[in-house]
mmCIF file of C-alpha atoms in Angstrom:
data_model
loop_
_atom_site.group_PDB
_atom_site.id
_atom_site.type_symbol
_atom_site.label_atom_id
_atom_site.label_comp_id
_atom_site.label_asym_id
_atom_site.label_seq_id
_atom_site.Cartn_x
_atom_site.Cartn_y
_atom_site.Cartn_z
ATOM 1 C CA UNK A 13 65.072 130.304 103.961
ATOM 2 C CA UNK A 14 62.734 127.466 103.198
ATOM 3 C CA UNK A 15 60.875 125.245 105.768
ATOM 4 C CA UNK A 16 58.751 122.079 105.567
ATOM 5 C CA UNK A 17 56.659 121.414 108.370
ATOM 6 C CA UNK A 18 54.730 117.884 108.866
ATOM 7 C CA UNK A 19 52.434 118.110 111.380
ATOM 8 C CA UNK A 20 51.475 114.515 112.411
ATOM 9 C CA UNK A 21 54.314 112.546 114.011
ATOM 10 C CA UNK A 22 52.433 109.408 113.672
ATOM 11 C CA UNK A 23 49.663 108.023 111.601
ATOM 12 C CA UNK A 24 47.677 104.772 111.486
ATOM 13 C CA UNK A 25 45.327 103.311 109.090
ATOM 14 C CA UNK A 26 43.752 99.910 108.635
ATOM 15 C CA UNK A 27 44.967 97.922 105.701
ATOM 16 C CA UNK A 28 42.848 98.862 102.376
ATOM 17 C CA UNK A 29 41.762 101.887 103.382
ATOM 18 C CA UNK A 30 43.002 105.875 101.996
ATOM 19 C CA UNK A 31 44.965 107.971 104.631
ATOM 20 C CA UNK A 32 46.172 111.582 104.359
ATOM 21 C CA UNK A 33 49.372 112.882 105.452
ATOM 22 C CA UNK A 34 49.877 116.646 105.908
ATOM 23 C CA UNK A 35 52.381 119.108 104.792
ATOM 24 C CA UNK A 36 52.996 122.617 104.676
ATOM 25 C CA UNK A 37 55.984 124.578 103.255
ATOM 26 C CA UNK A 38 56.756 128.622 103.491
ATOM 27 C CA UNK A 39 58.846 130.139 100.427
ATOM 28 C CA UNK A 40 59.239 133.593 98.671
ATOM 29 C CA UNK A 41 60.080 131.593 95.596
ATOM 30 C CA UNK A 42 58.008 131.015 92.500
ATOM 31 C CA UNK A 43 59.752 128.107 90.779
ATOM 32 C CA UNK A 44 60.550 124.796 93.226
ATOM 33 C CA UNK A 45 59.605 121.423 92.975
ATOM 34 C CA UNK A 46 58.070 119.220 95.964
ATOM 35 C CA UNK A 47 58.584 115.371 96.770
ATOM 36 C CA UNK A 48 57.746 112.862 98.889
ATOM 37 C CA UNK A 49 60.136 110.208 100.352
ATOM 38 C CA UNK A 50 59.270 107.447 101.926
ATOM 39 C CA UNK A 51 61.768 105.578 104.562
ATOM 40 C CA UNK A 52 60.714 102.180 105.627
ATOM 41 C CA UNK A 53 62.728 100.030 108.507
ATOM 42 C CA UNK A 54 65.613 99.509 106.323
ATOM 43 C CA UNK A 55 65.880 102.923 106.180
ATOM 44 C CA UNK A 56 66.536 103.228 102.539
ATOM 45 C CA UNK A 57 64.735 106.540 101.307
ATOM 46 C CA UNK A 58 62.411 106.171 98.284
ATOM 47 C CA UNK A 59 61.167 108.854 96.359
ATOM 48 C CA UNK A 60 57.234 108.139 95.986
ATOM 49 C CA UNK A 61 56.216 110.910 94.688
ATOM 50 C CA UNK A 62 57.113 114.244 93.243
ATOM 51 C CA UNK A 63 55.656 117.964 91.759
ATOM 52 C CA UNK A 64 56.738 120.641 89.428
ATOM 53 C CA UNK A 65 55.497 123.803 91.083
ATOM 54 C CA UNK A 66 54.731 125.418 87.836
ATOM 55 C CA UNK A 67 52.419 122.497 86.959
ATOM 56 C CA UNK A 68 48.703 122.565 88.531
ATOM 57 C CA UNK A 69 47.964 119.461 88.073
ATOM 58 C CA UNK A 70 48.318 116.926 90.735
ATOM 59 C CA UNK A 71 50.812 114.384 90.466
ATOM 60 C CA UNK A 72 49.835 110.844 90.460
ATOM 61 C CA UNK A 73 51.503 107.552 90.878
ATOM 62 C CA UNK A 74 49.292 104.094 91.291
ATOM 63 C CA UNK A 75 48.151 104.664 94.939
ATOM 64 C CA UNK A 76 49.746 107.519 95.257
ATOM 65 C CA UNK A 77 48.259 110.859 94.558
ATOM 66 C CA UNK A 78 48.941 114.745 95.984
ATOM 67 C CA UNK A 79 46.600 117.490 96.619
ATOM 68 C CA UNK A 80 48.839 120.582 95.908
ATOM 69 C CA UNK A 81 47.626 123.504 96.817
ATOM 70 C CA UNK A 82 50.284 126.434 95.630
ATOM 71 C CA UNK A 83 48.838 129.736 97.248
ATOM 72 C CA UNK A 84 48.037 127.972 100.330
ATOM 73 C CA UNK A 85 51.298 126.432 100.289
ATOM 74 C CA UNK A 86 50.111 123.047 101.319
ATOM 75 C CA UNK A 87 51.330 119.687 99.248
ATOM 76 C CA UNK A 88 49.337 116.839 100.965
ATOM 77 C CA UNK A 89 49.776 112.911 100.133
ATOM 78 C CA UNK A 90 47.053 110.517 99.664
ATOM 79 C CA UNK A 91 48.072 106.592 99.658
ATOM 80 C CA UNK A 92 44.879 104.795 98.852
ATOM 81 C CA UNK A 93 44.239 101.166 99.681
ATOM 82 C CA UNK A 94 47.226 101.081 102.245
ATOM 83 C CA UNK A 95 49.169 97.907 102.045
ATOM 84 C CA UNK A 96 51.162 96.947 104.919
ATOM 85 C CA UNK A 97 54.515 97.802 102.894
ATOM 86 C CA UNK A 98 53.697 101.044 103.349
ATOM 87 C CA UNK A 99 54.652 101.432 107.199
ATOM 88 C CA UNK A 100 57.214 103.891 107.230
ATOM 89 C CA UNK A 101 58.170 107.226 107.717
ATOM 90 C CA UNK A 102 57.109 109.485 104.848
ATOM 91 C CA UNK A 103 59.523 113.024 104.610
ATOM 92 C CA UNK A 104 58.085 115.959 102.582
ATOM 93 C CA UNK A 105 60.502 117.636 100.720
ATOM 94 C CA UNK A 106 61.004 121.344 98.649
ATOM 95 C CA UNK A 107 63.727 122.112 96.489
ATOM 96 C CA UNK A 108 64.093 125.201 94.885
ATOM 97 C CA UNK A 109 64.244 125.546 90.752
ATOM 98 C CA UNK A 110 67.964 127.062 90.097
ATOM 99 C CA UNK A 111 70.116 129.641 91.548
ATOM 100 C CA UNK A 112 72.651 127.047 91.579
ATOM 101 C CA UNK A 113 72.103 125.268 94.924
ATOM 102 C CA UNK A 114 69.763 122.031 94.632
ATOM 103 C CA UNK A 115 69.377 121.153 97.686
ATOM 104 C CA UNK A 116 66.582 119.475 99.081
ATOM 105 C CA UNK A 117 64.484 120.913 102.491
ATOM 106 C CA UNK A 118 63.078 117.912 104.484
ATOM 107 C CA UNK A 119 59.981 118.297 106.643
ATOM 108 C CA UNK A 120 60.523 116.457 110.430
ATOM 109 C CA UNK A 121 58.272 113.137 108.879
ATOM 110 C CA UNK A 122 55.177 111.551 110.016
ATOM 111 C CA UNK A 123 55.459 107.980 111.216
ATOM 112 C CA UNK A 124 52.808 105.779 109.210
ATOM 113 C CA UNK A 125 51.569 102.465 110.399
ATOM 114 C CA UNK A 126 49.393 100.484 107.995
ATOM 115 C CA UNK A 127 47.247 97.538 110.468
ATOM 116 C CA UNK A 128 46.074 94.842 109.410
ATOM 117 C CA UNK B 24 71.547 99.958 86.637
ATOM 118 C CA UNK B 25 73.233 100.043 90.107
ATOM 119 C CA UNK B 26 71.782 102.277 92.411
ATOM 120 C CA UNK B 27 73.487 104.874 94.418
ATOM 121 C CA UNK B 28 75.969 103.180 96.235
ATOM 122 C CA UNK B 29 77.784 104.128 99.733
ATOM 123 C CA UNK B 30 80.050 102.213 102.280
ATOM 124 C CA UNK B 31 80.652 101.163 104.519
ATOM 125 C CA UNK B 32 76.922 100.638 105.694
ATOM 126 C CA UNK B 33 77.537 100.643 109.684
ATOM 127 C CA UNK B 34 81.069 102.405 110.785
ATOM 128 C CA UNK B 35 81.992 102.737 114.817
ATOM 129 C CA UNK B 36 84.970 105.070 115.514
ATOM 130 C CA UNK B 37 85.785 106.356 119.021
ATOM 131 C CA UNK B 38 86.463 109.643 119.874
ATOM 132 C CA UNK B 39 89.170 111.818 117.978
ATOM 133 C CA UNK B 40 89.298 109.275 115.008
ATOM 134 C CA UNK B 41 88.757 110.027 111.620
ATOM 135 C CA UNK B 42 85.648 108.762 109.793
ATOM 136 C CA UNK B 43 85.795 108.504 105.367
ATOM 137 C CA UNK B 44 82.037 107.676 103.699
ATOM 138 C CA UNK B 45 82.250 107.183 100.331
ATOM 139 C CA UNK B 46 79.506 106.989 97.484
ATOM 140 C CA UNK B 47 79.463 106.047 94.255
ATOM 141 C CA UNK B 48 76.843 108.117 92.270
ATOM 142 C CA UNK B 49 74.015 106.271 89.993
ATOM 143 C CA UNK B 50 75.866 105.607 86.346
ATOM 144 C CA UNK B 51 75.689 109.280 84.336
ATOM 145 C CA UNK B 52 74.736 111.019 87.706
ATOM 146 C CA UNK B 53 77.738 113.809 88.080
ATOM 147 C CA UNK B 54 75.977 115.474 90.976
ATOM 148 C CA UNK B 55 76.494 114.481 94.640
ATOM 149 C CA UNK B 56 74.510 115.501 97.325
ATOM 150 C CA UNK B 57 75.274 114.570 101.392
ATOM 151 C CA UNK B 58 72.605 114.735 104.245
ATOM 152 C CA UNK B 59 72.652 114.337 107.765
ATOM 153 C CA UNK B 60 69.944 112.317 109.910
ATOM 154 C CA UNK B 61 70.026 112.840 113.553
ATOM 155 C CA UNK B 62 67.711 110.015 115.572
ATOM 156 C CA UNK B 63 63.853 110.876 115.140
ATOM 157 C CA UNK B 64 64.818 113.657 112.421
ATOM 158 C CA UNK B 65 64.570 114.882 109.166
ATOM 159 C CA UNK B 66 67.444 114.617 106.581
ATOM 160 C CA UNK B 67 69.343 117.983 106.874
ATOM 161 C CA UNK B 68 71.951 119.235 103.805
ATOM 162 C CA UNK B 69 74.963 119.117 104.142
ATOM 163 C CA UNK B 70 76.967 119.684 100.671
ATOM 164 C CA UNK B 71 76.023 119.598 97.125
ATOM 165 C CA UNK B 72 79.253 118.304 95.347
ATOM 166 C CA UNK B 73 79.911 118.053 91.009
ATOM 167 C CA UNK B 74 83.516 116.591 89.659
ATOM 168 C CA UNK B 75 85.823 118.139 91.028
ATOM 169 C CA UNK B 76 83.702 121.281 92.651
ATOM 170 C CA UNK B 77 82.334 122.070 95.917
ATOM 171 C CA UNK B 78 79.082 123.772 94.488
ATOM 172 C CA UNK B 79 77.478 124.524 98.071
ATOM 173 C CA UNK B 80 78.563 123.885 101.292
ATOM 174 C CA UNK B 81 76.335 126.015 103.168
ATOM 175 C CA UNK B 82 75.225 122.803 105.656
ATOM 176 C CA UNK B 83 78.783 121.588 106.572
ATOM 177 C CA UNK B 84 79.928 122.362 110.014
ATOM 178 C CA UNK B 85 82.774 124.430 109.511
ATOM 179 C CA UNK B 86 85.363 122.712 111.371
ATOM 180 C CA UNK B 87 86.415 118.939 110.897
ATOM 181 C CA UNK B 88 84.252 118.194 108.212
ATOM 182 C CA UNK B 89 85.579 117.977 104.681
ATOM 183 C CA UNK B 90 84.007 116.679 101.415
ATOM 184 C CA UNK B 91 85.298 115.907 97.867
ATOM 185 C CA UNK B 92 84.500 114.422 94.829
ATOM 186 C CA UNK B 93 87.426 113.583 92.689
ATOM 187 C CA UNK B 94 87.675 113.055 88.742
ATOM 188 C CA UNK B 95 87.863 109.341 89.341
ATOM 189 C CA UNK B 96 86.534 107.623 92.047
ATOM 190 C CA UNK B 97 83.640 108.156 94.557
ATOM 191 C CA UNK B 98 82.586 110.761 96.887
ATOM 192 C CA UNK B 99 84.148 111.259 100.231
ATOM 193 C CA UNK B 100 82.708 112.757 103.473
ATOM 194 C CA UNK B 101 85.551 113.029 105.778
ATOM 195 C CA UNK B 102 85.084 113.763 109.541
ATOM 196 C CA UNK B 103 88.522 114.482 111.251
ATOM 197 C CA UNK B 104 88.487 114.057 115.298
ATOM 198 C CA UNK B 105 84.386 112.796 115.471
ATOM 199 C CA UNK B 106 83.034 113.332 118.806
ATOM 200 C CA UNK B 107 79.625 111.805 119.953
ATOM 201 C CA UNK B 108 77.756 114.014 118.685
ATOM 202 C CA UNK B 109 78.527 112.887 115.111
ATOM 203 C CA UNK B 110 76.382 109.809 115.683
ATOM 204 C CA UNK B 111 74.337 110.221 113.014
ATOM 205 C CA UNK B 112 72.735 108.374 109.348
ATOM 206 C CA UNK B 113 74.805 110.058 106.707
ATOM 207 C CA UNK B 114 72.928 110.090 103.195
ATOM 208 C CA UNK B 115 74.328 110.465 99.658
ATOM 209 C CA UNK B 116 72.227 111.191 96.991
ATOM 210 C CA UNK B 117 73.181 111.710 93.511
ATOM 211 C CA UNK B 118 71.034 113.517 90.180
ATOM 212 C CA UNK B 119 71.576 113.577 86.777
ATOM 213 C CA UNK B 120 72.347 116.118 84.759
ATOM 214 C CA UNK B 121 69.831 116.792 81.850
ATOM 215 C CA UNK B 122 70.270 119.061 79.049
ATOM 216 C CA UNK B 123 68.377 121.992 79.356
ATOM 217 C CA UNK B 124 67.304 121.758 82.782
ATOM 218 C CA UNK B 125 69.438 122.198 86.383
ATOM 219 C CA UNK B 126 67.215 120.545 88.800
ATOM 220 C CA UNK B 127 66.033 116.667 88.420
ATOM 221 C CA UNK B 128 65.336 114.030 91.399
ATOM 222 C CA UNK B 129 67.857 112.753 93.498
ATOM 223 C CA UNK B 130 68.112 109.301 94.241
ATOM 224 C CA UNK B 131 69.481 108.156 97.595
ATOM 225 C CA UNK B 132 72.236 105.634 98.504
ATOM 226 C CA UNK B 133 71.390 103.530 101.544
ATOM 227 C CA UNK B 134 73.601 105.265 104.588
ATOM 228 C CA UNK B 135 76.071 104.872 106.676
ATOM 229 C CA UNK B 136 75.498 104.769 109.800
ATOM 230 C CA UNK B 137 78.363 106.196 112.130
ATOM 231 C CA UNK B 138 78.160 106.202 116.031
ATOM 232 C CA UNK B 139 81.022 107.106 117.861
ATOM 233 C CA UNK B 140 82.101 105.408 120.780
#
């Protein structure tokens, strides 16, 4: 079975400035994809961000950029100049490619504060 | 295009009454997904639904809880007797389904949040 694990409960970072969050997944499989969702107060969840495992390059989005790192197994997110729309909790994610079940495997989240 | 849509948003049953959450899938999306969200946790699957089939229910609790996605008509997550414990954000997501490929994004509904009295 699959696991995400996000190890920073909380993060904060000053308005305009880059912040990292972690994330670490364990698989056997070869083919999966990884995302990023992010869930502000009204609890809607957002994709932000996601990654074809086959690809190796990094997957971009405005601010939004990952480091991912296959044969460590590490898929980090980098939100550069932080706005203050971006406090919320941010949920890694795996799915596996196929085999008929496309379900997605959320990491516990990491609680990100952007200060002004 | 509407998003994924579910309702009601906020639902408060008491104990031993039934709970229905429907969601209506993203236009062209024919797969449904549901997900669980305890306080202070991560989403957690519960089924993975296409017209008319129950593709994996490997997440569902194997007593009171039934889903279904009909022909017509949205998605239903049906929770017969709820007890406390089923306090919870329920999520649906829905995909599309592209030729050539199994797998694509899903794109979440807003929740319904049920707490039980």
């Amino acid at each position: 079975a699959q696991t995400v694990t996000q190890s920073q409960p909380e993060m904060s970072v000053q308005e305009a400035e880059t912040v990292t969050l972690s994330c670490t997944y364990d698989t056997s499989e070869n083919n999966y994809y990884l995302f990023w969702y992010k869930q502000p107060p009204s609890r809607q969840m957002i994709l932000v961000i996601r990654q074809e495992a086959y690809k190796q390059q990094n997957a971009t989005e405005n601010r939004f950029s990952v480091n991912f790192q296959k044969a460590a197994k590490s898929f980090s997110l980098k939100i550069s100049d932080s706005q203050l729309g971006d406090t919320a909790m941010y949920f890694c994610a795996f799915m596996k490619h196929g085999g008929g079940s496309e379900k997605l495997v959320f990491g516990k989240g990491t609680k990100l504060t952007v200060n002004p | 295009n509407a998003g994924v849509m579910q309702n009601p948003r906020h639902l408060v049953r008491r104990r031993g009454q039934e709970a229905r959450l429907r969601c209506s899938p993203m236009k062209g999306h024919s797969h449904v997904y549901w997900y669980r969200q305890l306080p202070e946790e991560g989403l957690k699957f519960m089924v993975y639904l296409q017209k008319e089939n129950i593709i994996d229910e490997s997440g569902m609790p194997k007593e009171r809880f039934s889903a279904e996605f009909p022909k017509e008509g949205p998605s239903i997550l049906r929770i017969q007797q709820v007890v406390r414990g089923d306090s919870a954000a329920y999520f649906c997501a829905s995909s599309p389904r592209l030729a050539g490929t199994r797998t694509d994004t899903q794109y979440f509904g807003p929740g319904t949040r049920l707490t039980v009295l």
